[in-house]
Amino acid sequence: MMPRMKESPPPSAPPATQRARVLIVGCGFGGLEAARALRHAPVDVTLVDRNNHHLFQPLLYQVATAGLAAPSIAAPIRHLFRRQANATVLLGEVVGVDPAAHALSLADGSQLRYDYLIVAAGATHGYFGHDEWAEHAPGLKTLDDAFAIRRRVLLAFEAAEKETDPAARAALLTFVVIGAGPTGVEMAGTLAEIARRTLPGEFRNFDPASAHVLLVEGGPRVLQAFPEALSTRACEQLERLGVDVRTGARVTAIDAHGLQVESASSPGNASASSYRINSNCMIWAAGVSASPLGRLLGQATGAQIDRAGRVAVEPDLSLPGHPEISVIGDLAAARSYAPGREPQPVPGVSPGAKQMGRTAAANILRRLKGSPALPFRYIDYGNLATIGRHAAVVDLTSPLGPIRFSGTLAWLFWLFAHIWFLIGFRNRVAVLADWATAYFRYHRPARIVTGVRHPQADAPPAEREAD
Ligand SMILES: Cc1cc2nc3c(=O)[nH]c(=O)nc-3n(C[C@H](O)[C@H](O)[C@H](O)COP(=O)(O)OP(=O)(O)OC[C@H]3O[C@@H](n4cnc5c(N)ncnc54)[C@H](O)[C@@H]3O)c2cc1C
């Protein structure tokens, strides 16, 4: 059912002689799209982000696994908006919000004022109340995360070349990815390919193909957002690449040298319910939590916050009692309002964030004209996930019903779809060239690691561990 939009008091409108100030927090998929949608509008747009770049997160795992360099998937925000005369880009971290004063405060103590505010600060890793695990099993969300993971993976192989103790070497060569959503599946599949295809021949004291890549998932299957048949195909493709997939396996503890897993059964011991995996390289892909800005907004405006820290928004993406503030993207607990259908939750994916960005921008323009805001409607085009070379699953939504396929065709579809959406970045041809090289030579060009800390013989054992 389509909701009737509540008539809220108009925000304190700017004087007629002054253009409305639209402040956008975060230049990820949602913020970028909102700012672009306002490019011809008679408003002054300010974009503030704590990073100087927009990041194409769907290909972040390629940086973490040395397949692509950072400029291939990130672009300076300032450069993206160089031709948008009504947009100003600021580097800064938002740490406070004062809805009564229509102002935000930044970490450096400065304030920014707005007539309309769009908050698109995204999400971060969620460790289900075990934030101490982050140190041992980093997640993948930013370029810094990707560099940290790439470093851990490559230095684990380096340390294995020097290690003489078989058990210690086995732990160095055990890579555990926790969480079998699209990011976990991509990471595990690519790590297995690196071990079996990229590195063989480069080490003298061990065979990189002997590396053990595990994908540990608490739920009953991989890629749970996909239909069961595609999950099964994905699992088969992972196993073909050499990934040890363990579903129904809940992680209960993580430390610097491994993790504890609880499962109905464990390999080689059908009755055991808890076992340990020794590993020096664990990667967290199991949970996300909304940006802390969500809770700040909740406290300041009375908006409800869900368990993942997302802000409950009105059908038009504004906050209750604050039509001048919209929350979009991964930070919003939003619903889609399609005619004749019950409202549906919007998934935390880039098309959702982009579509919300366009709706939030359109509603600001409607309000400026005195027209009622429109409810958000999400158009779902489907889901894609890649597993490795010639291995992917595709689940498309079409008016004729779902279109589902897997294998080589799905992989080609995934590849070209991602290159297509790399608009505005270092040119797509360069990325395609990097992938073509990787394809024909199994080469991963971005394997340079700098600033390696070498263990000192007289340092305590904890400081002598591999980086
Ligand atoms: C590894 C990975 C792979 C993914 N793969 C896919 C995929 O294949 N397909 C898909 O559809 N989706 C994918 N997603 C999800 C998709 O990237 C998100 O849904 C999307 O980025 C959400 O957009 P957003 O604008 O809400 O937030 P983001 O794109 O995360 O942008 C948030 C922005 O806010 C800024 N920010 C945060 N806090 C502050 C602050 N306090 N002050 C100032 N700036 C701040 C950040 O620097 C960032 O630029 C993936 C996500 C990840 C992490």
mmCIF file with all atom_site columns, N, CA, C and O in Angstrom, residues 22-24 26-27 32 35 44-54 75-92 106 112:
data_model
loop_
_atom_site.group_PDB
_atom_site.id
_atom_site.type_symbol
_atom_site.label_atom_id
_atom_site.label_alt_id
_atom_site.label_comp_id
_atom_site.label_asym_id
_atom_site.label_entity_id
_atom_site.label_seq_id
_atom_site.pdbx_PDB_ins_code
_atom_site.Cartn_x
_atom_site.Cartn_y
_atom_site.Cartn_z
_atom_site.occupancy
_atom_site.B_iso_or_equiv
_atom_site.pdbx_formal_charge
_atom_site.auth_seq_id
_atom_site.auth_comp_id
_atom_site.auth_asym_id
_atom_site.auth_atom_id
_atom_site.pdbx_PDB_model_num
ATOM 1   N N  . VAL A 1 22  ? 22.607 22.590 0.780   1.00 0.00 ? 22  VAL A N  1
ATOM 2   C CA . VAL A 1 22  ? 22.409 21.138 0.963   1.00 0.00 ? 22  VAL A CA 1
ATOM 3   C C  . VAL A 1 22  ? 23.750 20.551 1.391   1.00 0.00 ? 22  VAL A C  1
ATOM 4   O O  . VAL A 1 22  ? 24.751 20.679 0.669   1.00 0.00 ? 22  VAL A O  1
ATOM 5   N N  . LEU A 1 23  ? 23.765 19.947 2.560   1.00 0.00 ? 23  LEU A N  1
ATOM 6   C CA . LEU A 1 23  ? 25.001 19.354 3.073   1.00 0.00 ? 23  LEU A CA 1
ATOM 7   C C  . LEU A 1 23  ? 24.880 17.832 2.974   1.00 0.00 ? 23  LEU A C  1
ATOM 8   O O  . LEU A 1 23  ? 23.891 17.254 3.448   1.00 0.00 ? 23  LEU A O  1
ATOM 9   N N  . ILE A 1 24  ? 25.861 17.211 2.341   1.00 0.00 ? 24  ILE A N  1
ATOM 10  C CA . ILE A 1 24  ? 25.837 15.752 2.179   1.00 0.00 ? 24  ILE A CA 1
ATOM 11  C C  . ILE A 1 24  ? 27.027 15.167 2.931   1.00 0.00 ? 24  ILE A C  1
ATOM 12  O O  . ILE A 1 24  ? 28.179 15.546 2.683   1.00 0.00 ? 24  ILE A O  1
ATOM 13  N N  . GLY A 1 26  ? 29.294 12.070 3.485   1.00 0.00 ? 26  GLY A N  1
ATOM 14  C CA . GLY A 1 26  ? 29.679 10.784 2.903   1.00 0.00 ? 26  GLY A CA 1
ATOM 15  C C  . GLY A 1 26  ? 29.553 10.817 1.395   1.00 0.00 ? 26  GLY A C  1
ATOM 16  O O  . GLY A 1 26  ? 28.506 11.171 0.850   1.00 0.00 ? 26  GLY A O  1
ATOM 17  N N  . CYS A 1 27  ? 30.654 10.480 0.733   1.00 0.00 ? 27  CYS A N  1
ATOM 18  C CA . CYS A 1 27  ? 30.615 10.435 -0.737  1.00 0.00 ? 27  CYS A CA 1
ATOM 19  C C  . CYS A 1 27  ? 30.873 9.011  -1.216  1.00 0.00 ? 27  CYS A C  1
ATOM 20  O O  . CYS A 1 27  ? 31.733 8.745  -2.030  1.00 0.00 ? 27  CYS A O  1
ATOM 21  N N  . LEU A 1 32  ? 27.328 10.324 -3.429  1.00 0.00 ? 32  LEU A N  1
ATOM 22  C CA . LEU A 1 32  ? 27.754 10.712 -4.788  1.00 0.00 ? 32  LEU A CA 1
ATOM 23  C C  . LEU A 1 32  ? 26.538 10.901 -5.691  1.00 0.00 ? 32  LEU A C  1
ATOM 24  O O  . LEU A 1 32  ? 26.418 11.891 -6.418  1.00 0.00 ? 32  LEU A O  1
ATOM 25  N N  . ALA A 1 35  ? 24.471 14.038 -4.776  1.00 0.00 ? 35  ALA A N  1
ATOM 26  C CA . ALA A 1 35  ? 25.121 15.288 -5.206  1.00 0.00 ? 35  ALA A CA 1
ATOM 27  C C  . ALA A 1 35  ? 25.003 15.453 -6.720  1.00 0.00 ? 35  ALA A C  1
ATOM 28  O O  . ALA A 1 35  ? 24.725 16.550 -7.219  1.00 0.00 ? 35  ALA A O  1
ATOM 29  N N  . ASP A 1 44  ? 23.160 25.201 -3.236  1.00 0.00 ? 44  ASP A N  1
ATOM 30  C CA . ASP A 1 44  ? 24.605 25.065 -3.029  1.00 0.00 ? 44  ASP A CA 1
ATOM 31  C C  . ASP A 1 44  ? 24.844 23.763 -2.286  1.00 0.00 ? 44  ASP A C  1
ATOM 32  O O  . ASP A 1 44  ? 24.334 23.567 -1.186  1.00 0.00 ? 44  ASP A O  1
ATOM 33  N N  . VAL A 1 45  ? 25.598 22.884 -2.923  1.00 0.00 ? 45  VAL A N  1
ATOM 34  C CA . VAL A 1 45  ? 25.842 21.556 -2.347  1.00 0.00 ? 45  VAL A CA 1
ATOM 35  C C  . VAL A 1 45  ? 27.227 21.536 -1.699  1.00 0.00 ? 45  VAL A C  1
ATOM 36  O O  . VAL A 1 45  ? 28.207 21.962 -2.313  1.00 0.00 ? 45  VAL A O  1
ATOM 37  N N  . THR A 1 46  ? 27.295 21.054 -0.461  1.00 0.00 ? 46  THR A N  1
ATOM 38  C CA . THR A 1 46  ? 28.606 20.803 0.160   1.00 0.00 ? 46  THR A CA 1
ATOM 39  C C  . THR A 1 46  ? 28.680 19.320 0.474   1.00 0.00 ? 46  THR A C  1
ATOM 40  O O  . THR A 1 46  ? 27.774 18.763 1.097   1.00 0.00 ? 46  THR A O  1
ATOM 41  N N  . LEU A 1 47  ? 29.752 18.691 0.009   1.00 0.00 ? 47  LEU A N  1
ATOM 42  C CA . LEU A 1 47  ? 29.988 17.268 0.291   1.00 0.00 ? 47  LEU A CA 1
ATOM 43  C C  . LEU A 1 47  ? 31.114 17.157 1.283   1.00 0.00 ? 47  LEU A C  1
ATOM 44  O O  . LEU A 1 47  ? 32.203 17.684 1.039   1.00 0.00 ? 47  LEU A O  1
ATOM 45  N N  . VAL A 1 48  ? 30.880 16.488 2.393   1.00 0.00 ? 48  VAL A N  1
ATOM 46  C CA . VAL A 1 48  ? 31.976 16.311 3.342   1.00 0.00 ? 48  VAL A CA 1
ATOM 47  C C  . VAL A 1 48  ? 32.219 14.816 3.536   1.00 0.00 ? 48  VAL A C  1
ATOM 48  O O  . VAL A 1 48  ? 31.277 14.052 3.712   1.00 0.00 ? 48  VAL A O  1
ATOM 49  N N  . ASP A 1 49  ? 33.490 14.410 3.431   1.00 0.00 ? 49  ASP A N  1
ATOM 50  C CA . ASP A 1 49  ? 33.843 13.001 3.612   1.00 0.00 ? 49  ASP A CA 1
ATOM 51  C C  . ASP A 1 49  ? 35.152 12.948 4.385   1.00 0.00 ? 49  ASP A C  1
ATOM 52  O O  . ASP A 1 49  ? 36.018 13.797 4.224   1.00 0.00 ? 49  ASP A O  1
ATOM 53  N N  . ARG A 1 50  ? 35.291 11.913 5.209   1.00 0.00 ? 50  ARG A N  1
ATOM 54  C CA . ARG A 1 50  ? 36.543 11.811 5.977   1.00 0.00 ? 50  ARG A CA 1
ATOM 55  C C  . ARG A 1 50  ? 37.683 11.279 5.118   1.00 0.00 ? 50  ARG A C  1
ATOM 56  O O  . ARG A 1 50  ? 38.838 11.322 5.541   1.00 0.00 ? 50  ARG A O  1
ATOM 57  N N  . ASN A 1 51  ? 37.359 10.756 3.949   1.00 0.00 ? 51  ASN A N  1
ATOM 58  C CA . ASN A 1 51  ? 38.392 10.339 2.994   1.00 0.00 ? 51  ASN A CA 1
ATOM 59  C C  . ASN A 1 51  ? 38.350 11.263 1.786   1.00 0.00 ? 51  ASN A C  1
ATOM 60  O O  . ASN A 1 51  ? 37.309 11.847 1.491   1.00 0.00 ? 51  ASN A O  1
ATOM 61  N N  . ASN A 1 52  ? 39.474 11.335 1.055   1.00 0.00 ? 52  ASN A N  1
ATOM 62  C CA . ASN A 1 52  ? 39.458 12.232 -0.107  1.00 0.00 ? 52  ASN A CA 1
ATOM 63  C C  . ASN A 1 52  ? 39.009 11.513 -1.373  1.00 0.00 ? 52  ASN A C  1
ATOM 64  O O  . ASN A 1 52  ? 39.022 12.071 -2.448  1.00 0.00 ? 52  ASN A O  1
ATOM 65  N N  . HIS A 1 53  ? 38.583 10.228 -1.212  1.00 0.00 ? 53  HIS A N  1
ATOM 66  C CA . HIS A 1 53  ? 38.235 9.472  -2.414  1.00 0.00 ? 53  HIS A CA 1
ATOM 67  C C  . HIS A 1 53  ? 36.888 8.755  -2.282  1.00 0.00 ? 53  HIS A C  1
ATOM 68  O O  . HIS A 1 53  ? 36.475 8.386  -1.186  1.00 0.00 ? 53  HIS A O  1
ATOM 69  N N  . HIS A 1 54  ? 36.275 8.585  -3.414  1.00 0.00 ? 54  HIS A N  1
ATOM 70  C CA . HIS A 1 54  ? 35.106 7.711  -3.510  1.00 0.00 ? 54  HIS A CA 1
ATOM 71  C C  . HIS A 1 54  ? 35.636 6.320  -3.846  1.00 0.00 ? 54  HIS A C  1
ATOM 72  O O  . HIS A 1 54  ? 36.548 6.167  -4.653  1.00 0.00 ? 54  HIS A O  1
ATOM 73  N N  . ALA A 1 75  ? 38.580 7.059  -6.709  1.00 0.00 ? 75  ALA A N  1
ATOM 74  C CA . ALA A 1 75  ? 38.822 8.298  -7.442  1.00 0.00 ? 75  ALA A CA 1
ATOM 75  C C  . ALA A 1 75  ? 38.700 9.474  -6.484  1.00 0.00 ? 75  ALA A C  1
ATOM 76  O O  . ALA A 1 75  ? 37.831 9.467  -5.607  1.00 0.00 ? 75  ALA A O  1
ATOM 77  N N  . PRO A 1 76  ? 39.566 10.497 -6.642  1.00 0.00 ? 76  PRO A N  1
ATOM 78  C CA . PRO A 1 76  ? 39.464 11.665 -5.761  1.00 0.00 ? 76  PRO A CA 1
ATOM 79  C C  . PRO A 1 76  ? 38.091 12.334 -5.910  1.00 0.00 ? 76  PRO A C  1
ATOM 80  O O  . PRO A 1 76  ? 37.643 12.599 -7.036  1.00 0.00 ? 76  PRO A O  1
ATOM 81  N N  . ILE A 1 77  ? 37.424 12.581 -4.790  1.00 0.00 ? 77  ILE A N  1
ATOM 82  C CA . ILE A 1 77  ? 36.079 13.174 -4.840  1.00 0.00 ? 77  ILE A CA 1
ATOM 83  C C  . ILE A 1 77  ? 36.149 14.543 -5.530  1.00 0.00 ? 77  ILE A C  1
ATOM 84  O O  . ILE A 1 77  ? 35.316 14.892 -6.356  1.00 0.00 ? 77  ILE A O  1
ATOM 85  N N  . ARG A 1 78  ? 37.182 15.301 -5.184  1.00 0.00 ? 78  ARG A N  1
ATOM 86  C CA . ARG A 1 78  ? 37.343 16.649 -5.755  1.00 0.00 ? 78  ARG A CA 1
ATOM 87  C C  . ARG A 1 78  ? 37.391 16.584 -7.287  1.00 0.00 ? 78  ARG A C  1
ATOM 88  O O  . ARG A 1 78  ? 36.818 17.427 -7.973  1.00 0.00 ? 78  ARG A O  1
ATOM 89  N N  . HIS A 1 79  ? 38.062 15.576 -7.802  1.00 0.00 ? 79  HIS A N  1
ATOM 90  C CA . HIS A 1 79  ? 38.170 15.445 -9.265  1.00 0.00 ? 79  HIS A CA 1
ATOM 91  C C  . HIS A 1 79  ? 36.803 15.093 -9.861  1.00 0.00 ? 79  HIS A C  1
ATOM 92  O O  . HIS A 1 79  ? 36.421 15.630 -10.902 1.00 0.00 ? 79  HIS A O  1
ATOM 93  N N  . LEU A 1 80  ? 36.051 14.229 -9.168  1.00 0.00 ? 80  LEU A N  1
ATOM 94  C CA . LEU A 1 80  ? 34.739 13.818 -9.697  1.00 0.00 ? 80  LEU A CA 1
ATOM 95  C C  . LEU A 1 80  ? 33.790 15.005 -9.820  1.00 0.00 ? 80  LEU A C  1
ATOM 96  O O  . LEU A 1 80  ? 32.907 15.013 -10.667 1.00 0.00 ? 80  LEU A O  1
ATOM 97  N N  . PHE A 1 81  ? 33.966 16.015 -8.944  1.00 0.00 ? 81  PHE A N  1
ATOM 98  C CA . PHE A 1 81  ? 33.030 17.148 -8.942  1.00 0.00 ? 81  PHE A CA 1
ATOM 99  C C  . PHE A 1 81  ? 33.627 18.420 -9.539  1.00 0.00 ? 81  PHE A C  1
ATOM 100 O O  . PHE A 1 81  ? 33.090 19.501 -9.370  1.00 0.00 ? 81  PHE A O  1
ATOM 101 N N  . ARG A 1 82  ? 34.744 18.273 -10.266 1.00 0.00 ? 82  ARG A N  1
ATOM 102 C CA . ARG A 1 82  ? 35.419 19.479 -10.759 1.00 0.00 ? 82  ARG A CA 1
ATOM 103 C C  . ARG A 1 82  ? 34.532 20.290 -11.706 1.00 0.00 ? 82  ARG A C  1
ATOM 104 O O  . ARG A 1 82  ? 34.689 21.501 -11.826 1.00 0.00 ? 82  ARG A O  1
ATOM 105 N N  . ARG A 1 83  ? 33.605 19.621 -12.400 1.00 0.00 ? 83  ARG A N  1
ATOM 106 C CA . ARG A 1 83  ? 32.769 20.350 -13.359 1.00 0.00 ? 83  ARG A CA 1
ATOM 107 C C  . ARG A 1 83  ? 31.403 20.702 -12.793 1.00 0.00 ? 83  ARG A C  1
ATOM 108 O O  . ARG A 1 83  ? 30.579 21.242 -13.503 1.00 0.00 ? 83  ARG A O  1
ATOM 109 N N  . GLN A 1 84  ? 31.142 20.332 -11.530 1.00 0.00 ? 84  GLN A N  1
ATOM 110 C CA . GLN A 1 84  ? 29.833 20.652 -10.945 1.00 0.00 ? 84  GLN A CA 1
ATOM 111 C C  . GLN A 1 84  ? 29.980 21.951 -10.139 1.00 0.00 ? 84  GLN A C  1
ATOM 112 O O  . GLN A 1 84  ? 30.370 21.931 -8.961  1.00 0.00 ? 84  GLN A O  1
ATOM 113 N N  . ALA A 1 85  ? 29.616 23.072 -10.765 1.00 0.00 ? 85  ALA A N  1
ATOM 114 C CA . ALA A 1 85  ? 29.914 24.389 -10.183 1.00 0.00 ? 85  ALA A CA 1
ATOM 115 C C  . ALA A 1 85  ? 29.215 24.619 -8.849  1.00 0.00 ? 85  ALA A C  1
ATOM 116 O O  . ALA A 1 85  ? 29.713 25.374 -8.014  1.00 0.00 ? 85  ALA A O  1
ATOM 117 N N  . ASN A 1 86  ? 28.072 23.984 -8.627  1.00 0.00 ? 86  ASN A N  1
ATOM 118 C CA . ASN A 1 86  ? 27.353 24.252 -7.369  1.00 0.00 ? 86  ASN A CA 1
ATOM 119 C C  . ASN A 1 86  ? 27.808 23.335 -6.231  1.00 0.00 ? 86  ASN A C  1
ATOM 120 O O  . ASN A 1 86  ? 27.191 23.328 -5.176  1.00 0.00 ? 86  ASN A O  1
ATOM 121 N N  . ALA A 1 87  ? 28.871 22.542 -6.459  1.00 0.00 ? 87  ALA A N  1
ATOM 122 C CA . ALA A 1 87  ? 29.307 21.591 -5.416  1.00 0.00 ? 87  ALA A CA 1
ATOM 123 C C  . ALA A 1 87  ? 30.681 21.972 -4.856  1.00 0.00 ? 87  ALA A C  1
ATOM 124 O O  . ALA A 1 87  ? 31.622 22.258 -5.603  1.00 0.00 ? 87  ALA A O  1
ATOM 125 N N  . THR A 1 88  ? 30.785 21.970 -3.530  1.00 0.00 ? 88  THR A N  1
ATOM 126 C CA . THR A 1 88  ? 32.051 22.201 -2.829  1.00 0.00 ? 88  THR A CA 1
ATOM 127 C C  . THR A 1 88  ? 32.396 20.932 -2.076  1.00 0.00 ? 88  THR A C  1
ATOM 128 O O  . THR A 1 88  ? 31.522 20.341 -1.430  1.00 0.00 ? 88  THR A O  1
ATOM 129 N N  . VAL A 1 89  ? 33.652 20.513 -2.164  1.00 0.00 ? 89  VAL A N  1
ATOM 130 C CA . VAL A 1 89  ? 34.070 19.263 -1.507  1.00 0.00 ? 89  VAL A CA 1
ATOM 131 C C  . VAL A 1 89  ? 34.966 19.605 -0.312  1.00 0.00 ? 89  VAL A C  1
ATOM 132 O O  . VAL A 1 89  ? 35.911 20.387 -0.441  1.00 0.00 ? 89  VAL A O  1
ATOM 133 N N  . LEU A 1 90  ? 34.639 19.039 0.842   1.00 0.00 ? 90  LEU A N  1
ATOM 134 C CA . LEU A 1 90  ? 35.443 19.267 2.052   1.00 0.00 ? 90  LEU A CA 1
ATOM 135 C C  . LEU A 1 90  ? 35.919 17.938 2.612   1.00 0.00 ? 90  LEU A C  1
ATOM 136 O O  . LEU A 1 90  ? 35.147 16.974 2.656   1.00 0.00 ? 90  LEU A O  1
ATOM 137 N N  . LEU A 1 91  ? 37.164 17.925 3.062   1.00 0.00 ? 91  LEU A N  1
ATOM 138 C CA . LEU A 1 91  ? 37.692 16.747 3.747   1.00 0.00 ? 91  LEU A CA 1
ATOM 139 C C  . LEU A 1 91  ? 37.506 16.951 5.244   1.00 0.00 ? 91  LEU A C  1
ATOM 140 O O  . LEU A 1 91  ? 38.014 17.923 5.806   1.00 0.00 ? 91  LEU A O  1
ATOM 141 N N  . GLY A 1 92  ? 36.756 16.074 5.884   1.00 0.00 ? 92  GLY A N  1
ATOM 142 C CA . GLY A 1 92  ? 36.545 16.245 7.316   1.00 0.00 ? 92  GLY A CA 1
ATOM 143 C C  . GLY A 1 92  ? 35.697 15.116 7.859   1.00 0.00 ? 92  GLY A C  1
ATOM 144 O O  . GLY A 1 92  ? 34.922 14.494 7.131   1.00 0.00 ? 92  GLY A O  1
ATOM 145 N N  . LEU A 1 106 ? 32.627 19.035 13.005  1.00 0.00 ? 106 LEU A N  1
ATOM 146 C CA . LEU A 1 106 ? 33.691 18.161 12.484  1.00 0.00 ? 106 LEU A CA 1
ATOM 147 C C  . LEU A 1 106 ? 34.739 17.916 13.571  1.00 0.00 ? 106 LEU A C  1
ATOM 148 O O  . LEU A 1 106 ? 34.818 18.653 14.557  1.00 0.00 ? 106 LEU A O  1
ATOM 149 N N  . LEU A 1 112 ? 29.563 23.097 10.263  1.00 0.00 ? 112 LEU A N  1
ATOM 150 C CA . LEU A 1 112 ? 28.985 23.295 8.935   1.00 0.00 ? 112 LEU A CA 1
ATOM 151 C C  . LEU A 1 112 ? 27.480 23.463 9.109   1.00 0.00 ? 112 LEU A C  1
ATOM 152 O O  . LEU A 1 112 ? 26.857 22.685 9.835   1.00 0.00 ? 112 LEU A O  1
#
